[in-house]
Amino acid sequence: EARTPGRAQFRLRVRDASQGLVEDVEVPLVVVAGAPLRVRMLSGAPSAELKYLRRWALDAGVDLQSDLALRPGVRMLRSDAPMRADALRELDVVILDERAWQSLGAAGRATLAESLREGLGVVIRVTGALTDRDRQELQALGFEVSEADGPRSARLAGVPTSLSRRPLRVESRDGVPLLRDSHGEPLALWRAEGAGRIALWWLGDSFRLALEGSPSVYGTLWSDALAI
């Protein structure tokens, strides 16, 4: 794996069934830097999850815009670009929680949904209660969501850290699990919508992975989420 741009020399070795060397070839490569992922993050309130997610995104080289509500009338902006269709075309992914989704208003949600169908990636983090209207709009985007009497904690396979989760039942006719707990139960689903992808995520505090000794698991988890 080439970790930095520049010239790199790789070697390809071909072995037979008894592990005898059949061929040994040098493979010179020129590695160029890829374009950074362009992400906008919206949140209805500050949280440790957002703090660590923003830090991970910046460390990972993501071209990050963010709009975080600190209290009524006070926001922390990393970009003042409006949530208009032309601005959304300049992004790859929008990550937002249910409060930010609600604060967009009907027109803003319609604009985001149209941009999704044109190719935008959208990740909706469910961190609190959903309104009937939220559930209706998510149903229009392919997700059937209801409250459930399920567990409020989860562990990922091979990781001892206990994480919180919303007790939701989420169904989607063509949804694909994006993240599962150690018992194989989904904690996030994604599906295609037009030319775009949308994910619904109900794991609450993945940042604890970074705090409690599994930073690589945390990084892989969010890298996979943004690669849908």
PDB file of C-alpha atoms in Angstrom:
ATOM      1  CA  GLU A   1       0.000   0.000   0.000  1.00  0.00           C
ATOM      2  CA  ALA A   2       1.411   3.397  -1.026  1.00  0.00           C
ATOM      3  CA  ARG A   3       0.789   5.877   1.775  1.00  0.00           C
ATOM      4  CA  THR A   4       2.170   9.026   0.156  1.00  0.00           C
ATOM      5  CA  PRO A   5       2.285  10.472  -3.392  1.00  0.00           C
ATOM      6  CA  GLY A   6       5.441   9.936  -5.434  1.00  0.00           C
ATOM      7  CA  ARG A   7       7.370   7.140  -7.092  1.00  0.00           C
ATOM      8  CA  ALA A   8       7.101   3.688  -5.550  1.00  0.00           C
ATOM      9  CA  GLN A   9       8.683   0.359  -6.341  1.00  0.00           C
ATOM     10  CA  PHE A  10       6.569  -2.748  -5.782  1.00  0.00           C
ATOM     11  CA  ARG A  11       7.457  -6.375  -6.380  1.00  0.00           C
ATOM     12  CA  LEU A  12       5.117  -9.090  -7.664  1.00  0.00           C
ATOM     13  CA  ARG A  13       6.035 -12.673  -6.766  1.00  0.00           C
ATOM     14  CA  VAL A  14       4.161 -15.598  -8.284  1.00  0.00           C
ATOM     15  CA  ARG A  15       4.415 -18.948  -6.476  1.00  0.00           C
ATOM     16  CA  ASP A  16       3.195 -22.412  -7.370  1.00  0.00           C
ATOM     17  CA  ALA A  17       1.126 -24.744  -5.200  1.00  0.00           C
ATOM     18  CA  SER A  18       4.219 -25.853  -3.248  1.00  0.00           C
ATOM     19  CA  GLN A  19       5.213 -22.205  -2.667  1.00  0.00           C
ATOM     20  CA  GLY A  20       8.091 -22.415  -5.108  1.00  0.00           C
ATOM     21  CA  LEU A  21       8.955 -19.116  -6.796  1.00  0.00           C
ATOM     22  CA  VAL A  22       7.735 -19.063 -10.404  1.00  0.00           C
ATOM     23  CA  GLU A  23       8.279 -15.408 -11.271  1.00  0.00           C
ATOM     24  CA  ASP A  24       9.575 -12.276  -9.539  1.00  0.00           C
ATOM     25  CA  VAL A  25       8.802  -8.980 -11.257  1.00  0.00           C
ATOM     26  CA  GLU A  26       9.479  -5.389 -10.215  1.00  0.00           C
ATOM     27  CA  VAL A  27       6.476  -3.074 -10.694  1.00  0.00           C
ATOM     28  CA  PRO A  28       7.338   0.638 -10.682  1.00  0.00           C
ATOM     29  CA  LEU A  29       4.421   2.956  -9.938  1.00  0.00           C
ATOM     30  CA  VAL A  30       3.799   6.677  -9.812  1.00  0.00           C
ATOM     31  CA  VAL A  31       1.316   7.441  -7.027  1.00  0.00           C
ATOM     32  CA  VAL A  32      -0.706  10.640  -7.248  1.00  0.00           C
ATOM     33  CA  ALA A  33      -2.791  12.189  -4.502  1.00  0.00           C
ATOM     34  CA  GLY A  34      -6.545  11.765  -4.845  1.00  0.00           C
ATOM     35  CA  ALA A  35      -9.024  14.580  -4.453  1.00  0.00           C
ATOM     36  CA  PRO A  36     -10.141  14.992  -0.817  1.00  0.00           C
ATOM     37  CA  LEU A  37     -13.666  13.968   0.067  1.00  0.00           C
ATOM     38  CA  ARG A  38     -15.905  17.026   0.364  1.00  0.00           C
ATOM     39  CA  VAL A  39     -18.152  16.699   3.429  1.00  0.00           C
ATOM     40  CA  ARG A  40     -20.605  19.027   5.130  1.00  0.00           C
ATOM     41  CA  MET A  41     -21.553  18.214   8.722  1.00  0.00           C
ATOM     42  CA  LEU A  42     -24.690  19.645  10.348  1.00  0.00           C
ATOM     43  CA  SER A  43     -25.711  19.225  13.963  1.00  0.00           C
ATOM     44  CA  GLY A  44     -28.546  20.563  16.082  1.00  0.00           C
ATOM     45  CA  ALA A  45     -26.410  20.574  19.247  1.00  0.00           C
ATOM     46  CA  PRO A  46     -22.778  20.094  20.311  1.00  0.00           C
ATOM     47  CA  SER A  47     -21.728  16.627  21.454  1.00  0.00           C
ATOM     48  CA  ALA A  48     -18.622  14.555  22.072  1.00  0.00           C
ATOM     49  CA  GLU A  49     -19.558  12.453  19.034  1.00  0.00           C
ATOM     50  CA  LEU A  50     -19.416  15.505  16.773  1.00  0.00           C
ATOM     51  CA  LYS A  51     -16.179  16.714  18.361  1.00  0.00           C
ATOM     52  CA  TYR A  52     -14.378  13.460  17.630  1.00  0.00           C
ATOM     53  CA  LEU A  53     -15.969  13.014  14.229  1.00  0.00           C
ATOM     54  CA  ARG A  54     -14.831  16.485  13.135  1.00  0.00           C
ATOM     55  CA  ARG A  55     -11.333  15.810  14.481  1.00  0.00           C
ATOM     56  CA  TRP A  56     -11.148  12.466  12.649  1.00  0.00           C
ATOM     57  CA  ALA A  57     -12.372  14.036   9.390  1.00  0.00           C
ATOM     58  CA  LEU A  58      -9.778  16.811   9.508  1.00  0.00           C
ATOM     59  CA  ASP A  59      -6.967  14.383  10.407  1.00  0.00           C
ATOM     60  CA  ALA A  60      -8.074  12.131   7.529  1.00  0.00           C
ATOM     61  CA  GLY A  61      -7.709  14.991   5.043  1.00  0.00           C
ATOM     62  CA  VAL A  62     -11.427  15.481   4.449  1.00  0.00           C
ATOM     63  CA  ASP A  63     -12.402  18.849   2.964  1.00  0.00           C
ATOM     64  CA  LEU A  64     -14.786  19.620   5.816  1.00  0.00           C
ATOM     65  CA  GLN A  65     -17.529  22.198   6.172  1.00  0.00           C
ATOM     66  CA  SER A  66     -19.540  22.243   9.368  1.00  0.00           C
ATOM     67  CA  ASP A  67     -22.497  24.067  10.893  1.00  0.00           C
ATOM     68  CA  LEU A  68     -23.039  23.241  14.565  1.00  0.00           C
ATOM     69  CA  ALA A  69     -25.737  24.814  16.745  1.00  0.00           C
ATOM     70  CA  LEU A  70     -24.277  25.704  20.162  1.00  0.00           C
ATOM     71  CA  ARG A  71     -27.418  27.256  21.641  1.00  0.00           C
ATOM     72  CA  PRO A  72     -30.440  29.138  20.229  1.00  0.00           C
ATOM     73  CA  GLY A  73     -29.146  31.823  17.902  1.00  0.00           C
ATOM     74  CA  VAL A  74     -25.475  30.815  18.242  1.00  0.00           C
ATOM     75  CA  ARG A  75     -23.760  28.604  15.672  1.00  0.00           C
ATOM     76  CA  MET A  76     -20.186  27.506  15.008  1.00  0.00           C
ATOM     77  CA  LEU A  77     -19.484  27.591  11.289  1.00  0.00           C
ATOM     78  CA  ARG A  78     -16.603  26.192   9.312  1.00  0.00           C
ATOM     79  CA  SER A  79     -18.360  27.392   6.158  1.00  0.00           C
ATOM     80  CA  ASP A  80     -21.166  29.851   5.559  1.00  0.00           C
ATOM     81  CA  ALA A  81     -22.180  28.280   2.241  1.00  0.00           C
ATOM     82  CA  PRO A  82     -26.002  28.095   2.080  1.00  0.00           C
ATOM     83  CA  MET A  83     -27.774  24.764   1.753  1.00  0.00           C
ATOM     84  CA  ARG A  84     -28.813  25.505  -1.811  1.00  0.00           C
ATOM     85  CA  ALA A  85     -28.769  23.068  -4.703  1.00  0.00           C
ATOM     86  CA  ASP A  86     -25.740  24.718  -6.345  1.00  0.00           C
ATOM     87  CA  ALA A  87     -23.711  24.499  -3.101  1.00  0.00           C
ATOM     88  CA  LEU A  88     -24.749  20.882  -2.528  1.00  0.00           C
ATOM     89  CA  ARG A  89     -23.461  19.950  -5.998  1.00  0.00           C
ATOM     90  CA  GLU A  90     -19.982  20.882  -4.757  1.00  0.00           C
ATOM     91  CA  LEU A  91     -20.165  18.250  -1.975  1.00  0.00           C
ATOM     92  CA  ASP A  92     -19.754  14.478  -1.837  1.00  0.00           C
ATOM     93  CA  VAL A  93     -21.472  13.757   1.496  1.00  0.00           C
ATOM     94  CA  VAL A  94     -23.721  15.546   4.000  1.00  0.00           C
ATOM     95  CA  ILE A  95     -23.801  14.191   7.572  1.00  0.00           C
ATOM     96  CA  LEU A  96     -26.566  15.514   9.813  1.00  0.00           C
ATOM     97  CA  ASP A  97     -28.538  14.539  12.900  1.00  0.00           C
ATOM     98  CA  GLU A  98     -32.320  14.555  13.247  1.00  0.00           C
ATOM     99  CA  ARG A  99     -32.349  18.033  14.827  1.00  0.00           C
ATOM    100  CA  ALA A 100     -30.380  19.512  11.945  1.00  0.00           C
ATOM    101  CA  TRP A 101     -32.692  17.646   9.540  1.00  0.00           C
ATOM    102  CA  GLN A 102     -35.695  19.231  11.266  1.00  0.00           C
ATOM    103  CA  SER A 103     -34.121  22.714  11.272  1.00  0.00           C
ATOM    104  CA  LEU A 104     -33.706  22.684   7.486  1.00  0.00           C
ATOM    105  CA  GLY A 105     -37.451  23.155   7.095  1.00  0.00           C
ATOM    106  CA  ALA A 106     -39.603  21.583   4.390  1.00  0.00           C
ATOM    107  CA  ALA A 107     -37.890  23.493   1.564  1.00  0.00           C
ATOM    108  CA  GLY A 108     -34.390  22.638   2.806  1.00  0.00           C
ATOM    109  CA  ARG A 109     -35.222  18.956   3.202  1.00  0.00           C
ATOM    110  CA  ALA A 110     -36.713  18.880  -0.287  1.00  0.00           C
ATOM    111  CA  THR A 111     -33.546  20.476  -1.704  1.00  0.00           C
ATOM    112  CA  LEU A 112     -31.372  17.938   0.129  1.00  0.00           C
ATOM    113  CA  ALA A 113     -33.527  15.043  -1.117  1.00  0.00           C
ATOM    114  CA  GLU A 114     -33.290  16.288  -4.698  1.00  0.00           C
ATOM    115  CA  SER A 115     -29.499  16.626  -4.409  1.00  0.00           C
ATOM    116  CA  LEU A 116     -29.412  13.081  -3.029  1.00  0.00           C
ATOM    117  CA  ARG A 117     -31.213  11.785  -6.102  1.00  0.00           C
ATOM    118  CA  GLU A 118     -28.718  13.655  -8.287  1.00  0.00           C
ATOM    119  CA  GLY A 119     -25.745  11.880  -6.682  1.00  0.00           C
ATOM    120  CA  LEU A 120     -25.090  13.297  -3.202  1.00  0.00           C
ATOM    121  CA  GLY A 121     -24.327  10.989  -0.280  1.00  0.00           C
ATOM    122  CA  VAL A 122     -26.356  11.625   2.879  1.00  0.00           C
ATOM    123  CA  VAL A 123     -25.862  10.157   6.376  1.00  0.00           C
ATOM    124  CA  ILE A 124     -28.645  10.871   8.898  1.00  0.00           C
ATOM    125  CA  ARG A 125     -27.595  10.196  12.485  1.00  0.00           C
ATOM    126  CA  VAL A 126     -30.590   9.446  14.714  1.00  0.00           C
ATOM    127  CA  THR A 127     -29.618  10.622  18.197  1.00  0.00           C
ATOM    128  CA  GLY A 128     -33.060  11.404  19.668  1.00  0.00           C
ATOM    129  CA  ALA A 129     -36.791  10.999  19.212  1.00  0.00           C
ATOM    130  CA  LEU A 130     -38.233  11.291  15.718  1.00  0.00           C
ATOM    131  CA  THR A 131     -41.480  13.106  15.004  1.00  0.00           C
ATOM    132  CA  ASP A 132     -44.273  11.595  12.938  1.00  0.00           C
ATOM    133  CA  ARG A 133     -43.253  13.935  10.127  1.00  0.00           C
ATOM    134  CA  ASP A 134     -39.635  12.745  10.348  1.00  0.00           C
ATOM    135  CA  ARG A 135     -40.786   9.143   9.995  1.00  0.00           C
ATOM    136  CA  GLN A 136     -43.015  10.001   7.046  1.00  0.00           C
ATOM    137  CA  GLU A 137     -40.162  11.760   5.248  1.00  0.00           C
ATOM    138  CA  LEU A 138     -37.772   8.896   5.961  1.00  0.00           C
ATOM    139  CA  GLN A 139     -40.395   6.513   4.630  1.00  0.00           C
ATOM    140  CA  ALA A 140     -40.417   8.543   1.402  1.00  0.00           C
ATOM    141  CA  LEU A 141     -36.644   7.966   1.282  1.00  0.00           C
ATOM    142  CA  GLY A 142     -37.059   4.212   1.678  1.00  0.00           C
ATOM    143  CA  PHE A 143     -36.810   3.653   5.457  1.00  0.00           C
ATOM    144  CA  GLU A 144     -39.561   2.387   7.761  1.00  0.00           C
ATOM    145  CA  VAL A 145     -38.591   3.592  11.239  1.00  0.00           C
ATOM    146  CA  SER A 146     -40.335   2.945  14.547  1.00  0.00           C
ATOM    147  CA  GLU A 147     -39.405   2.998  18.225  1.00  0.00           C
ATOM    148  CA  ALA A 148     -38.715  -0.438  19.698  1.00  0.00           C
ATOM    149  CA  ASP A 149     -38.266  -2.002  23.132  1.00  0.00           C
ATOM    150  CA  GLY A 150     -34.799  -3.123  22.160  1.00  0.00           C
ATOM    151  CA  PRO A 151     -31.394  -2.699  23.803  1.00  0.00           C
ATOM    152  CA  ARG A 152     -29.915   0.750  24.322  1.00  0.00           C
ATOM    153  CA  SER A 153     -26.331  -0.472  24.172  1.00  0.00           C
ATOM    154  CA  ALA A 154     -24.286  -2.406  21.644  1.00  0.00           C
ATOM    155  CA  ARG A 155     -20.821  -3.813  21.080  1.00  0.00           C
ATOM    156  CA  LEU A 156     -19.038  -4.252  17.784  1.00  0.00           C
ATOM    157  CA  ALA A 157     -17.485  -7.615  16.944  1.00  0.00           C
ATOM    158  CA  GLY A 158     -14.088  -8.023  18.563  1.00  0.00           C
ATOM    159  CA  VAL A 159     -14.321  -4.739  20.503  1.00  0.00           C
ATOM    160  CA  PRO A 160     -15.014  -4.715  24.273  1.00  0.00           C
ATOM    161  CA  THR A 161     -16.220  -1.109  24.423  1.00  0.00           C
ATOM    162  CA  SER A 162     -19.959  -0.756  25.110  1.00  0.00           C
ATOM    163  CA  LEU A 163     -21.633   1.873  22.925  1.00  0.00           C
ATOM    164  CA  SER A 164     -25.075   3.452  23.099  1.00  0.00           C
ATOM    165  CA  ARG A 165     -27.711   3.050  20.390  1.00  0.00           C
ATOM    166  CA  ARG A 166     -31.221   4.291  19.759  1.00  0.00           C
ATOM    167  CA  PRO A 167     -33.790   1.501  20.334  1.00  0.00           C
ATOM    168  CA  LEU A 168     -35.186   1.619  16.802  1.00  0.00           C
ATOM    169  CA  ARG A 169     -36.655  -0.856  14.382  1.00  0.00           C
ATOM    170  CA  VAL A 170     -35.514   0.151  10.894  1.00  0.00           C
ATOM    171  CA  GLU A 171     -36.617  -1.698   7.766  1.00  0.00           C
ATOM    172  CA  SER A 172     -35.876  -1.012   4.136  1.00  0.00           C
ATOM    173  CA  ARG A 173     -36.897  -3.142   1.186  1.00  0.00           C
ATOM    174  CA  ASP A 174     -33.557  -2.632  -0.557  1.00  0.00           C
ATOM    175  CA  GLY A 175     -31.463  -1.477   2.407  1.00  0.00           C
ATOM    176  CA  VAL A 176     -27.965  -2.863   2.961  1.00  0.00           C
ATOM    177  CA  PRO A 177     -26.431  -3.107   6.462  1.00  0.00           C
ATOM    178  CA  LEU A 178     -23.631  -0.582   6.808  1.00  0.00           C
ATOM    179  CA  LEU A 179     -22.747  -1.474  10.396  1.00  0.00           C
ATOM    180  CA  ARG A 180     -23.678  -4.422  12.627  1.00  0.00           C
ATOM    181  CA  ASP A 181     -23.249  -5.151  16.310  1.00  0.00           C
ATOM    182  CA  SER A 182     -21.529  -8.245  17.661  1.00  0.00           C
ATOM    183  CA  HIS A 183     -24.801 -10.209  17.352  1.00  0.00           C
ATOM    184  CA  GLY A 184     -25.216  -9.303  13.691  1.00  0.00           C
ATOM    185  CA  GLU A 185     -27.983  -6.760  14.283  1.00  0.00           C
ATOM    186  CA  PRO A 186     -27.798  -3.630  12.086  1.00  0.00           C
ATOM    187  CA  LEU A 187     -26.815  -0.299  13.612  1.00  0.00           C
ATOM    188  CA  ALA A 188     -26.932   1.504  10.254  1.00  0.00           C
ATOM    189  CA  LEU A 189     -28.487   0.843   6.855  1.00  0.00           C
ATOM    190  CA  TRP A 190     -27.852   2.426   3.480  1.00  0.00           C
ATOM    191  CA  ARG A 191     -29.715   2.341   0.204  1.00  0.00           C
ATOM    192  CA  ALA A 192     -29.513   3.879  -3.238  1.00  0.00           C
ATOM    193  CA  GLU A 193     -31.867   6.755  -4.010  1.00  0.00           C
ATOM    194  CA  GLY A 194     -31.626   7.847  -7.621  1.00  0.00           C
ATOM    195  CA  ALA A 195     -27.942   8.438  -8.373  1.00  0.00           C
ATOM    196  CA  GLY A 196     -27.106   8.998  -4.696  1.00  0.00           C
ATOM    197  CA  ARG A 197     -26.774   6.997  -1.499  1.00  0.00           C
ATOM    198  CA  ILE A 198     -28.469   7.596   1.843  1.00  0.00           C
ATOM    199  CA  ALA A 199     -27.648   5.972   5.179  1.00  0.00           C
ATOM    200  CA  LEU A 200     -29.593   5.944   8.423  1.00  0.00           C
ATOM    201  CA  TRP A 201     -27.321   5.563  11.472  1.00  0.00           C
ATOM    202  CA  TRP A 202     -28.539   4.932  15.015  1.00  0.00           C
ATOM    203  CA  LEU A 203     -25.308   4.153  16.875  1.00  0.00           C
ATOM    204  CA  GLY A 204     -24.918   6.916  19.436  1.00  0.00           C
ATOM    205  CA  ASP A 205     -21.365   7.347  20.680  1.00  0.00           C
ATOM    206  CA  SER A 206     -18.826   5.750  18.393  1.00  0.00           C
ATOM    207  CA  PHE A 207     -16.262   8.255  19.717  1.00  0.00           C
ATOM    208  CA  ARG A 208     -15.782   5.962  22.732  1.00  0.00           C
ATOM    209  CA  LEU A 209     -13.860   3.631  20.426  1.00  0.00           C
ATOM    210  CA  ALA A 210     -11.241   6.343  19.941  1.00  0.00           C
ATOM    211  CA  LEU A 211     -11.172   7.119  23.674  1.00  0.00           C
ATOM    212  CA  GLU A 212     -10.941   3.552  24.945  1.00  0.00           C
ATOM    213  CA  GLY A 213      -8.198   2.003  22.874  1.00  0.00           C
ATOM    214  CA  SER A 214      -9.669   1.262  19.436  1.00  0.00           C
ATOM    215  CA  PRO A 215      -8.871   4.361  17.320  1.00  0.00           C
ATOM    216  CA  SER A 216      -8.211   2.262  14.214  1.00  0.00           C
ATOM    217  CA  VAL A 217     -11.666   0.654  14.538  1.00  0.00           C
ATOM    218  CA  TYR A 218     -13.183   4.124  14.873  1.00  0.00           C
ATOM    219  CA  GLY A 219     -11.355   5.378  11.780  1.00  0.00           C
ATOM    220  CA  THR A 220     -12.324   2.319   9.728  1.00  0.00           C
ATOM    221  CA  LEU A 221     -15.944   2.606  10.863  1.00  0.00           C
ATOM    222  CA  TRP A 222     -16.304   6.174   9.569  1.00  0.00           C
ATOM    223  CA  SER A 223     -14.147   5.597   6.494  1.00  0.00           C
ATOM    224  CA  ASP A 224     -16.491   2.789   5.495  1.00  0.00           C
ATOM    225  CA  ALA A 225     -19.538   4.977   6.223  1.00  0.00           C
ATOM    226  CA  LEU A 226     -18.305   7.734   3.903  1.00  0.00           C
ATOM    227  CA  ALA A 227     -17.334   5.258   1.197  1.00  0.00           C
ATOM    228  CA  ILE A 228     -20.931   4.173   0.457  1.00  0.00           C
TER     229      ILE A 228
END
